[in-house]
Coordinates of C-alpha atoms and ligand atoms in Angstrom, one line a residue:
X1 CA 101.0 107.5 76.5
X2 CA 99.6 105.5 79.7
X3 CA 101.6 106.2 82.3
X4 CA 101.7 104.8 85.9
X5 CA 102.7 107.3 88.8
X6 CA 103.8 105.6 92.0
X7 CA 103.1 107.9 94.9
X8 CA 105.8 106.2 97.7
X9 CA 105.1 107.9 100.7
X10 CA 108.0 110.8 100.4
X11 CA 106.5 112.5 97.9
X12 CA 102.8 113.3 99.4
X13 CA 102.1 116.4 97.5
X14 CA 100.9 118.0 94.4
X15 CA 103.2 120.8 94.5
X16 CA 107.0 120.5 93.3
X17 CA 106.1 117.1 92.2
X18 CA 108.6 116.5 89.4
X19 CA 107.2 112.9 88.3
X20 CA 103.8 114.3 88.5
X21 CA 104.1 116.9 86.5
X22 CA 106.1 115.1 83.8
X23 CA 103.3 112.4 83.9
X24 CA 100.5 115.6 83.8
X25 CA 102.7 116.8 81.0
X26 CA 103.0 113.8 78.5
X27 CA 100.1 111.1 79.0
X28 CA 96.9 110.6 77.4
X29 CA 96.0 108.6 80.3
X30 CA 97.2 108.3 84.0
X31 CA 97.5 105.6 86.9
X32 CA 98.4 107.3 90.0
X33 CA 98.8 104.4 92.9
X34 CA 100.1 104.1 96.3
X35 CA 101.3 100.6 97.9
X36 CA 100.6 100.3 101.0
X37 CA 103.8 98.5 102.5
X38 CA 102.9 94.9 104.1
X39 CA 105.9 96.4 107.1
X40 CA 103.7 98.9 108.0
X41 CA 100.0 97.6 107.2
X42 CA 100.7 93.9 107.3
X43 CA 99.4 92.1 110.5
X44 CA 101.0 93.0 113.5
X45 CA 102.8 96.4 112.1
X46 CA 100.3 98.4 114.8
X47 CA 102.8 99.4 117.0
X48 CA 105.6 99.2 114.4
X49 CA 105.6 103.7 113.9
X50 CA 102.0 104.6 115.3
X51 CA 102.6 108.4 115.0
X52 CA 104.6 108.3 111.0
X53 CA 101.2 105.8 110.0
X54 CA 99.1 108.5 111.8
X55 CA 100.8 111.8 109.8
X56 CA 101.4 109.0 106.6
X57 CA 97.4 108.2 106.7
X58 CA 96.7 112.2 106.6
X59 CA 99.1 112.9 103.9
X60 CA 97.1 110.5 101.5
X61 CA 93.8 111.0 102.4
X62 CA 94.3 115.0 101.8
X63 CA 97.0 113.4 98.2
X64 CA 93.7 111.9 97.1
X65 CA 91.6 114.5 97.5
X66 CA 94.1 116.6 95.4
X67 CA 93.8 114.3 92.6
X68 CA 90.6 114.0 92.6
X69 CA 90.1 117.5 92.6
X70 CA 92.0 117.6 89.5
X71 CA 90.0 114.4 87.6
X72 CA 92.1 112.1 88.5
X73 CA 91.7 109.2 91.2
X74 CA 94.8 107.6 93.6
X75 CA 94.8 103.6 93.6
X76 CA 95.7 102.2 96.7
X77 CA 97.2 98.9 96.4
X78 CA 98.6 96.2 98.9
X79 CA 102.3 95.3 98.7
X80 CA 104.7 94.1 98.7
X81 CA 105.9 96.5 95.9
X82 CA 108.3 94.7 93.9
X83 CA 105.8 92.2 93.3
X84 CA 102.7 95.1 93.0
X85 CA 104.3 97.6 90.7
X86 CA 105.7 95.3 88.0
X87 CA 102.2 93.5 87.7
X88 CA 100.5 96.5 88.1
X89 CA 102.3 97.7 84.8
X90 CA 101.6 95.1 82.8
X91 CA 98.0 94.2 83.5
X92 CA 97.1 97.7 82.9
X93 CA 99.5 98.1 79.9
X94 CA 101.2 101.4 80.4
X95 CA 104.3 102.3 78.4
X96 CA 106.4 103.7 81.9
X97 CA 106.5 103.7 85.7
X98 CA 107.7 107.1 86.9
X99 CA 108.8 107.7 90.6
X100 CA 110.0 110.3 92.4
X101 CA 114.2 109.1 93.1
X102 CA 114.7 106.9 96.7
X103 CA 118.2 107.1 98.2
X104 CA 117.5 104.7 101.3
X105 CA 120.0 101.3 100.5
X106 CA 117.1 99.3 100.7
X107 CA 113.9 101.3 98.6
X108 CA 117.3 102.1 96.0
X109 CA 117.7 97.8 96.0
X110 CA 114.1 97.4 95.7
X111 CA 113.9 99.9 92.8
X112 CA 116.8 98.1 90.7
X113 CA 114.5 94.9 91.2
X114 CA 111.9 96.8 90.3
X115 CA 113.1 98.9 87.0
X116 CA 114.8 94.8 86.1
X117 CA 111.3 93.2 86.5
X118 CA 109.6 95.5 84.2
X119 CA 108.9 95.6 80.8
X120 CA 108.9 99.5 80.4
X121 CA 110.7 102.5 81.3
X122 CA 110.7 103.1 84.8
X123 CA 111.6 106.9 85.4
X124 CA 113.1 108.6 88.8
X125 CA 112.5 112.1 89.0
X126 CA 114.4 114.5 91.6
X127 CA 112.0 115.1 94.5
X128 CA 113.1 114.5 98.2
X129 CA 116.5 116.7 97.9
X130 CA 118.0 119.9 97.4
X131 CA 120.4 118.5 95.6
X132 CA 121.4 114.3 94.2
X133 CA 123.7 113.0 96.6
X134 CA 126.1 111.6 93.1
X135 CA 126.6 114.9 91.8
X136 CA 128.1 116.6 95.4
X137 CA 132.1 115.8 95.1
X138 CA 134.9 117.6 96.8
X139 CA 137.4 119.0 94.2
X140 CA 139.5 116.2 94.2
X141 CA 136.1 113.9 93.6
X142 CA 135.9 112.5 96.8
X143 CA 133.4 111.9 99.3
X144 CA 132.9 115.1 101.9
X145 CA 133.5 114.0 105.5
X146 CA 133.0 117.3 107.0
X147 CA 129.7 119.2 107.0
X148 CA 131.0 122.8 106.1
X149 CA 132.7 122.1 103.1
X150 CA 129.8 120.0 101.8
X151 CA 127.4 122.9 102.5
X152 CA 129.3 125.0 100.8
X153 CA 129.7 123.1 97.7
X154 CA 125.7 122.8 97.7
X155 CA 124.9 126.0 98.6
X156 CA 126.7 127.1 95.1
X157 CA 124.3 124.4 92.8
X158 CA 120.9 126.1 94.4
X159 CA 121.4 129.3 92.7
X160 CA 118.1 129.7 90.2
X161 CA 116.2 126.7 91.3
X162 CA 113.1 126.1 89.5
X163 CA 110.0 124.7 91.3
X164 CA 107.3 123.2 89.7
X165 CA 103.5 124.6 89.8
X166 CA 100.9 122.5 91.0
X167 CA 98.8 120.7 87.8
X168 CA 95.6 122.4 87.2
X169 CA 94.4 118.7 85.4
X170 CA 95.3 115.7 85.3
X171 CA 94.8 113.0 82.6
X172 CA 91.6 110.7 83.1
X173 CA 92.4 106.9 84.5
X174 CA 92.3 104.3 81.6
X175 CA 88.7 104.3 80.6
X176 CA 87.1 101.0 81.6
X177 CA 90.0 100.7 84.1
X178 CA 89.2 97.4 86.6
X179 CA 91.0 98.1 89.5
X180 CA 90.4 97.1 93.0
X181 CA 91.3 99.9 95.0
X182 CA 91.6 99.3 98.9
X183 CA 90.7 101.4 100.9
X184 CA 93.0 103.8 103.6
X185 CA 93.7 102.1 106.7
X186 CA 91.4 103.6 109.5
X187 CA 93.4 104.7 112.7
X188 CA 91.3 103.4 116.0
X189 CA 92.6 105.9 118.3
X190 CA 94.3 108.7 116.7
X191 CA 96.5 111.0 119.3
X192 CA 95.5 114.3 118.9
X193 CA 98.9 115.5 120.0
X194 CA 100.7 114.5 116.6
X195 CA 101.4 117.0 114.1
X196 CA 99.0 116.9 111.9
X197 CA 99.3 115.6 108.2
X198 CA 98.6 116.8 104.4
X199 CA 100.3 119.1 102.7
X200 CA 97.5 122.1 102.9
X201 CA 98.5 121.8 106.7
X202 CA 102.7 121.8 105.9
X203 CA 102.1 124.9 103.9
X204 CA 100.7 126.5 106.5
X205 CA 103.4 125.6 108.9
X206 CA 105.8 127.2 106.4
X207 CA 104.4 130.4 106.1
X208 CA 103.5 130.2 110.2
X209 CA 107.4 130.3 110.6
X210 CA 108.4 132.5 107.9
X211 CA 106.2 134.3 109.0
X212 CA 107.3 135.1 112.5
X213 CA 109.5 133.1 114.4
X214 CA 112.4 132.7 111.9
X215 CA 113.8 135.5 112.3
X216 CA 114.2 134.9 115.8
X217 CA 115.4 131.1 114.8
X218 CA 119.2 131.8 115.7
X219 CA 118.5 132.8 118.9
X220 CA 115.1 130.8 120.1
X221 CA 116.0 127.3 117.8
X222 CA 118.5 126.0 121.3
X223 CA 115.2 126.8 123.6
X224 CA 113.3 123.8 124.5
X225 CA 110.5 125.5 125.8
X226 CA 109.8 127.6 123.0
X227 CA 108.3 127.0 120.0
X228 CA 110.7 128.8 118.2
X229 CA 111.3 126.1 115.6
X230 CA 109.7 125.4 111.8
X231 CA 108.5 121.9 113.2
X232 CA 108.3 120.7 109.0
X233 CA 110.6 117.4 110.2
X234 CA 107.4 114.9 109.4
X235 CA 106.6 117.6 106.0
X236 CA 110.5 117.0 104.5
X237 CA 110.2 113.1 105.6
X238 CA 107.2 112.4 103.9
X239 CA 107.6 115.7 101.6
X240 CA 104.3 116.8 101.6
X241 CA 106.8 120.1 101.3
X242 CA 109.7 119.6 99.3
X243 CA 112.7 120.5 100.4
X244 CA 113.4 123.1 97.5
X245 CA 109.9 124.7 97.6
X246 CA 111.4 125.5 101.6
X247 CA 115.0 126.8 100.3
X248 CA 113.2 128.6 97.6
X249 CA 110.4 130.2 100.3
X250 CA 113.3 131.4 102.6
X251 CA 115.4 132.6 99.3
X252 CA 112.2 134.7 98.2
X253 CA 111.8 136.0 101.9
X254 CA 113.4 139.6 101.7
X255 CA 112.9 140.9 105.4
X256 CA 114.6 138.4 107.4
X257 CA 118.1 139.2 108.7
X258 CA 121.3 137.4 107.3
X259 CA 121.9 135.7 110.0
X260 CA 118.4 133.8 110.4
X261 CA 118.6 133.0 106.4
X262 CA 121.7 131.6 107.2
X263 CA 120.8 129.5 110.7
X264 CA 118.1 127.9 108.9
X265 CA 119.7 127.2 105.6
X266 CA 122.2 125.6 107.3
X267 CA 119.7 123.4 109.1
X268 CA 118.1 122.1 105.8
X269 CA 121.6 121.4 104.5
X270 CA 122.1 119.1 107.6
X271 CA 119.7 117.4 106.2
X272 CA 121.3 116.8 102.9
X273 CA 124.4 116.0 104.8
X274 CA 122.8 112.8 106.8
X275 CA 120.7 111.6 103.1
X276 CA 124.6 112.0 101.2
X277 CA 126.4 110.5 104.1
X278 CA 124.1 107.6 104.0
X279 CA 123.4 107.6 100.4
X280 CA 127.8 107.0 100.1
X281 CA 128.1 105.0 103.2
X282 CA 124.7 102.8 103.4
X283 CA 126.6 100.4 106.5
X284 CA 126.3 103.5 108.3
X285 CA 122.6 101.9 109.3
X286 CA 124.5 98.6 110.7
X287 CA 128.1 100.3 112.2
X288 CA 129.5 103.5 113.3
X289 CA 130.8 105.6 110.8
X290 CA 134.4 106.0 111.9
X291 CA 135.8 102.8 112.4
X292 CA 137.6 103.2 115.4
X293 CA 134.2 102.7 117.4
X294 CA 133.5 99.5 116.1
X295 CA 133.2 96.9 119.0
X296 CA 132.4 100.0 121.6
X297 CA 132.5 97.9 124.6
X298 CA 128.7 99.5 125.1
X299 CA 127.0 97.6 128.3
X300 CA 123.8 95.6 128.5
X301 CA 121.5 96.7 130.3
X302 CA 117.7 96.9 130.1
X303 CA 117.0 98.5 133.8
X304 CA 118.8 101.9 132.3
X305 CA 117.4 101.4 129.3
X306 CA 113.3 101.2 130.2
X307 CA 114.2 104.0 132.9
X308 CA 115.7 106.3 129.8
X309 CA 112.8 105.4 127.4
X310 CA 110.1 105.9 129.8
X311 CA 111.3 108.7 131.3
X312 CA 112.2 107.5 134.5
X313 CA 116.0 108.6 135.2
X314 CA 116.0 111.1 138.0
X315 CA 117.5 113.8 135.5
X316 CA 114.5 116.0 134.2
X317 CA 115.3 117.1 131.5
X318 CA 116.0 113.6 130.0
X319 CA 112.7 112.5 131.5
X320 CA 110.7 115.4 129.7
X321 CA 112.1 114.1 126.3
X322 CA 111.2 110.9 126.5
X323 CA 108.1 111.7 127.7
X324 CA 107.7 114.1 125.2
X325 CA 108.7 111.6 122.3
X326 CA 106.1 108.7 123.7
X327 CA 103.6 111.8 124.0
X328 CA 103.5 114.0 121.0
X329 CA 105.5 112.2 118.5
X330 CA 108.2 114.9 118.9
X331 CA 111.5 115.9 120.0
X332 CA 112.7 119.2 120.4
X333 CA 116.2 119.4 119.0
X334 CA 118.7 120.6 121.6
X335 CA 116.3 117.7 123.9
X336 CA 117.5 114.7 121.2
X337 CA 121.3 115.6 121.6
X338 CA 121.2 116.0 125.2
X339 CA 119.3 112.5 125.9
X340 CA 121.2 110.6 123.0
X341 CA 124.4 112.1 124.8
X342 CA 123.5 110.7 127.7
X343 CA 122.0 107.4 127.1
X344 CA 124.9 106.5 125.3
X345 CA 128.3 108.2 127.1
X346 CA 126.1 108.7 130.5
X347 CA 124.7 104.7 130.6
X348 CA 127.2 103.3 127.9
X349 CA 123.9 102.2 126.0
X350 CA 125.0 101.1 122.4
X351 CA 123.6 104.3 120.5
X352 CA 121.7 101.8 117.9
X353 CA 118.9 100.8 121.1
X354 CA 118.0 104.3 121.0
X355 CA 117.8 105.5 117.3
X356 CA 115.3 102.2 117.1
X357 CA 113.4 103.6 119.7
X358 CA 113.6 107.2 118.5
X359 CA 112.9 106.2 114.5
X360 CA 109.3 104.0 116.0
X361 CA 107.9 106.8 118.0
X362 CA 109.1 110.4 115.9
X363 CA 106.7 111.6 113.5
X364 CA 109.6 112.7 111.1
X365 CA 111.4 109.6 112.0
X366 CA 114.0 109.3 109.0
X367 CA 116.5 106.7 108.7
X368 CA 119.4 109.2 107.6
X369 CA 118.6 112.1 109.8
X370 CA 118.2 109.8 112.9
X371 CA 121.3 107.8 112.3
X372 CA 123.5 110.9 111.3
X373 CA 121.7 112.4 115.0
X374 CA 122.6 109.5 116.9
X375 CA 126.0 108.9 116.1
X376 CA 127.1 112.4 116.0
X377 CA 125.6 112.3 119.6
X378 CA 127.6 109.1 120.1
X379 CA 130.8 110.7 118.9
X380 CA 131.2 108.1 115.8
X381 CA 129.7 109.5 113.4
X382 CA 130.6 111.7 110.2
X383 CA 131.5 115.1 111.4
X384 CA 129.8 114.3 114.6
X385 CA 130.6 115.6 118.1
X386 CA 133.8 114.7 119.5
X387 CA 133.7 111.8 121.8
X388 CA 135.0 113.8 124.9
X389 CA 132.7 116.6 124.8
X390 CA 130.0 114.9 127.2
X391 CA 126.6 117.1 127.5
X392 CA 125.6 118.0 131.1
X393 CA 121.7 117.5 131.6
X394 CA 121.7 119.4 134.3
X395 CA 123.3 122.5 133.1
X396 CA 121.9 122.1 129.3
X397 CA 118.4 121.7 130.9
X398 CA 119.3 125.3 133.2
X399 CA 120.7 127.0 129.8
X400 CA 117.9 126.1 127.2
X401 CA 115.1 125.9 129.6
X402 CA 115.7 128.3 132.2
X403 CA 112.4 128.3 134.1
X404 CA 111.8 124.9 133.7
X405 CA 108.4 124.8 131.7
X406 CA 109.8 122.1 129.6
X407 CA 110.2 120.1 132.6
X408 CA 107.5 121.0 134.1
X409 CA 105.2 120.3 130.8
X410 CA 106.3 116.9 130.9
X411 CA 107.6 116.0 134.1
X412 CA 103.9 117.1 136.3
X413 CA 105.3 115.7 139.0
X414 CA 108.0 118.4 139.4
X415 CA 106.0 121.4 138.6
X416 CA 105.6 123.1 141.3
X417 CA 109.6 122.7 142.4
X418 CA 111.0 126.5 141.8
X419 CA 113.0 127.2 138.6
X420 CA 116.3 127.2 140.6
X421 CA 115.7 123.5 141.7
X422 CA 114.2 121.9 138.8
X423 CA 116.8 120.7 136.7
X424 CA 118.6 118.6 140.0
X425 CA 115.5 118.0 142.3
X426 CA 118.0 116.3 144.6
X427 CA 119.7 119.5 145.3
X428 CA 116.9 120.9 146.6
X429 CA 116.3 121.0 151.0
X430 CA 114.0 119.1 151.6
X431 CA 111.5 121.6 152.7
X432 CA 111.6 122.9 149.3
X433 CA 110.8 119.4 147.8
X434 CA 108.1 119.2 150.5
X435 CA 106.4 122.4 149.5
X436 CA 107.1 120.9 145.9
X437 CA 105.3 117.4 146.8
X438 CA 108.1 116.0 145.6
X439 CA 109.0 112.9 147.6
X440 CA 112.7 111.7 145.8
X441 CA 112.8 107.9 145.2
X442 CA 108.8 107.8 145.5
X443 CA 106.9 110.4 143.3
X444 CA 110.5 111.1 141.5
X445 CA 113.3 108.6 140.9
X446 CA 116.8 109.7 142.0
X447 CA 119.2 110.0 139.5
X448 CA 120.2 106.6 137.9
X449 CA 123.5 107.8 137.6
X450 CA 126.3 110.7 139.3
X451 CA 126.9 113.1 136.3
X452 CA 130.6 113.6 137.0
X453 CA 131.4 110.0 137.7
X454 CA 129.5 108.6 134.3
X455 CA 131.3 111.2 132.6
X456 CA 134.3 110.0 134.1
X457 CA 133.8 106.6 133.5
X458 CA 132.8 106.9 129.9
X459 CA 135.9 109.2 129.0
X460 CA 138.0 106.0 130.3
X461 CA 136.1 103.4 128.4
X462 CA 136.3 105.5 125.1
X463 CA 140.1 106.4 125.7
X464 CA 141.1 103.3 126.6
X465 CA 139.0 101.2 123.5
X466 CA 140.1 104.1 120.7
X467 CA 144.2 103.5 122.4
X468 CA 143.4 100.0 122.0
X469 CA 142.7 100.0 118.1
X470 CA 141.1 96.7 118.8
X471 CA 138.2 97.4 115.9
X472 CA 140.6 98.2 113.6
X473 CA 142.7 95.4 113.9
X474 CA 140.5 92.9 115.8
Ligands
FAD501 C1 119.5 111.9 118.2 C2 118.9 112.7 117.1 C3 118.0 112.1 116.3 C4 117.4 112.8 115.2 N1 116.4 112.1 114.4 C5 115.9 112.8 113.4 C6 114.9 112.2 112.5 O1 114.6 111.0 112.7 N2 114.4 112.9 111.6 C7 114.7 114.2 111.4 O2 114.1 114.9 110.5 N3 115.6 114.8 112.2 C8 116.2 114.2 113.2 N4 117.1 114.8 114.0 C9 117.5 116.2 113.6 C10 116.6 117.3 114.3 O3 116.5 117.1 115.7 C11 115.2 117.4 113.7 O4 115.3 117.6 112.3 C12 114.5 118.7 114.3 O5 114.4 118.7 115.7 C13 113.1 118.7 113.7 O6 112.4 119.8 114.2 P1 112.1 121.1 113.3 O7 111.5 120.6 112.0 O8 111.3 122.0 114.1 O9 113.6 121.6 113.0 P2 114.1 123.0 112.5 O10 115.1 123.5 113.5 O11 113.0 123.9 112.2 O12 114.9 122.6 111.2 C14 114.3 122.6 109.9 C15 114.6 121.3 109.2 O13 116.0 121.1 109.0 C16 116.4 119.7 109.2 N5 117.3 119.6 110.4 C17 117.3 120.4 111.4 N6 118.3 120.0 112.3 C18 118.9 118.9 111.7 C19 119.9 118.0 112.1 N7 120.7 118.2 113.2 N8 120.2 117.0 111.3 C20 119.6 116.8 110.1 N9 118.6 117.6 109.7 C21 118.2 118.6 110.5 C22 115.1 119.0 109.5 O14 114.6 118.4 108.3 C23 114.2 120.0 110.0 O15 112.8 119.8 109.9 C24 117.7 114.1 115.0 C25 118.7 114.7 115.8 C26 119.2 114.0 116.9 C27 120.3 114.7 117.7

């Protein structure tokens, strides 16, 4: 049997690689490829996700290395690949195309193209979830809306899960095979400060924070300046881990307290939640998720926007994360909901200008887990936030980074203002801010907006648009 294995950039690994090891399994012969995607490598696609391409071009260098290792060779081709993969398959005559399974509306379109315009079997294999999105039903049949529920219902199908070991060999390329392989993309300036790729260097972050800090995860995972998360968003995005070889590491870890197991287990079934909400409710990428919210009266404006993307509100603690996004290609956790909070209840920012922003610049940018973020941030989502409950940045920044050193990491030109002052530099005397070198409305903006009054003003917008039922019955 010749078979072709497409590698699609969520399934970067050698490990737990269901399509791979079927393919190691049952062919004589082997065609492992790659398509480079003309959206991200075409002309012009530079600036499209600089720090995903970065971890992305890691991931395949260290993938073909694996292969290789194992006598096999990855084929990079140029896409688009629903014209690439069909006439891959028939100019090198294999008898099936296997994949690991895509559940994003469009890569699930493209694959129906795909599986119609070829001549053989084209195989999806489980891969990027815990668990399929179809098979997760409420009792009745239905959809679940809520989040506990569904994680109940999931946690009961990953009793016994198997993983699958890494293939000692692989079968040989079709001998005589003419192929012109292009090579990887070569990154000009590569930030140093992004996570980085492969899955030698995932694994490692695994065992890093099963290590140590999980145990610690239920208390530490709300501080943003500790590092007292797992940090493997970009590894489940682009699965050099799979998400199963991570439940099944935590299962097998015996000296870690209940509650930790839990905490974390319940993060990774977030994560199922966003890729089943989307995978049932695709428009979720185009409109809220509760209907109520469509036609938000959100307002324009591109001042409040630059200042929240580059960091230049006059509330720290929103400043560091956007800094920090542009900077490292990260986001700490508590740091997302607080900013998206504000951008979009504090400025009345439509939510979708900043899950654009956020899904260019985060490493584990991922259309389902940043949309289900956003709009449960936003207060439209499924199971998301209620739209009344409005963070405060000061108080979230005094809470989960009480001496400041977030800030201060990102935000140098507050650093030397005490702890106390550092989350509402305008509340500080002025010979305080002076000993500081803080000069308010020169070396730091003040803040673009009053906290009370934007909370204020949202919570009458919201109330009176959701009275209104206009999107329901426009
Ligand atoms: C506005 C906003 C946007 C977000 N965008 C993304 C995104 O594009 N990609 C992304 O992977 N996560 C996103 N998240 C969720 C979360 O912030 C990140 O998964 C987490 O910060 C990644 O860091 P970590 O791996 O150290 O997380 P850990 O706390 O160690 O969690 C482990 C894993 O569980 C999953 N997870 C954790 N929290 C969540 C959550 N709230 N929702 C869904 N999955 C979760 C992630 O895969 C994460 O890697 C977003 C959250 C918000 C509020």
């Amino acid at each position: 049997m010749r078979t072709l294995l497409w590698f699609r950039g969520k399934d970067l690994r050698v490990h737990d690689h269901a399509a791979l090891h079927a393919a190691a399994r049952e062919s004589r012969e082997l065609v492992p490829v790659f398509v480079l995607s003309t959206k991200y490598f075409g002309p012009g696609a530079r600036e499209l996700a600089p720090h995903r391409v970065q971890f992305l071009l890691a991931s395949l260098r260290e993938l073909a290395a694996e292969l290789a290792a194992r006598g096999s060779q990855l084929q990079i081709v140029r896409g688009p690949a629903a014209r690439a993969i069909p006439e891959l398959a028939q100019r090198l005559k294999v008898d099936r195309v296997l994949v690991s399974a895509a559940y994003e509306p469009e890569a699930r379109a493209r694959d129906e193209r795909i599986a119609g315009a070829l001549k053989v079997p084209f195989v999806r294999y489980r891969g990027e979830l815990l668990i399929d999105p179809h098979v997760v039903r409420t009792g009745a049949g239905g959809v679940f809306k809520v989040y506990t529920p569904f994680a109940r219902a999931v946690r009961e199908g990953l009793k016994d899960l198997q993983l699958y070991d890494a293939p000692s060999q692989l079968p040989p390329l079709p001998a005589g095979l003419k192929l012109r392989t292009a090579p990887l993309p070569e990154l000009q300036n590569p930030n140093p400060k992004i996570i980085l790729g492969g899955e030698r260097a995932g694994r490692e972050r695994l065992k890093r924070f099963l290590d140590g800090p999980v145990d610690v995860y239920p208390s530490e995972r709300n501080r943003m300046d500790h590092e007292g998360t797992s940090r493997l968003g970009a590894d489940l995005h682009f699965g050099t881990l799979s998400a199963r070889s991570v439940w099944c590491a935590l299962a097998d870890k015996s000296d870690i307290s209940a509650e930790a197991r839990e905490r974390f287990s319940a993060e990774l079934l977030w994560r199922e939640f966003a890729h089943y909400t989307l995978w049932n409710r695709p428009t979720v990428l185009d409109e809220p998720f509760r209907p109520e919210f469509k036609g938000f009266p959100w307002q324009r404006d591109a001042a409040g926007f630059e200042a929240w993307w580059r960091g230049t509100t006059g509330y720290p603690i929103i400043d560091a994360s956007a800094r920090q996004l542009l900077e490292t290609g990260f986001v700490h956790n508590r740091a997302r909901m607080i900013s998206a909070s504000f951008l979009a209840k504090h400025q009345l920012i439509n939510y979708q200008h900043g899950e654009v922003h956020y899904f260019q610049y985060l490493t584990d940018g991922d259309l389902a887990q940043n949309n289900l973020g956003w709009q449960w941030s936003a207060g439209c989502g499924c199971d998301a936030q209620p739209y009344f409950r409005v963070f405060n940045p000061i108080t979230q920044g005094q809470r989960f980074d009480p001496e400041g050193d977030y800030v201060r990491r990102y935000v140098p030109e507050l650093a030397e203002l005490p702890a106390r002052y550092i989350h509402a530099p305008w509340t500080a005397p002025a010979s305080v801010l002076e000993r500081a070198g803080v000069r308010l409305g020169k070396s730091y903006p003040r803040p673009i907006v009053d906290h009370a009054e934007a909370r204020k003003r949202f919570l009458l917008v919201a109330s009176e648009h959701l009275k209104s039922g206009a999107s329901v019955h426009p």
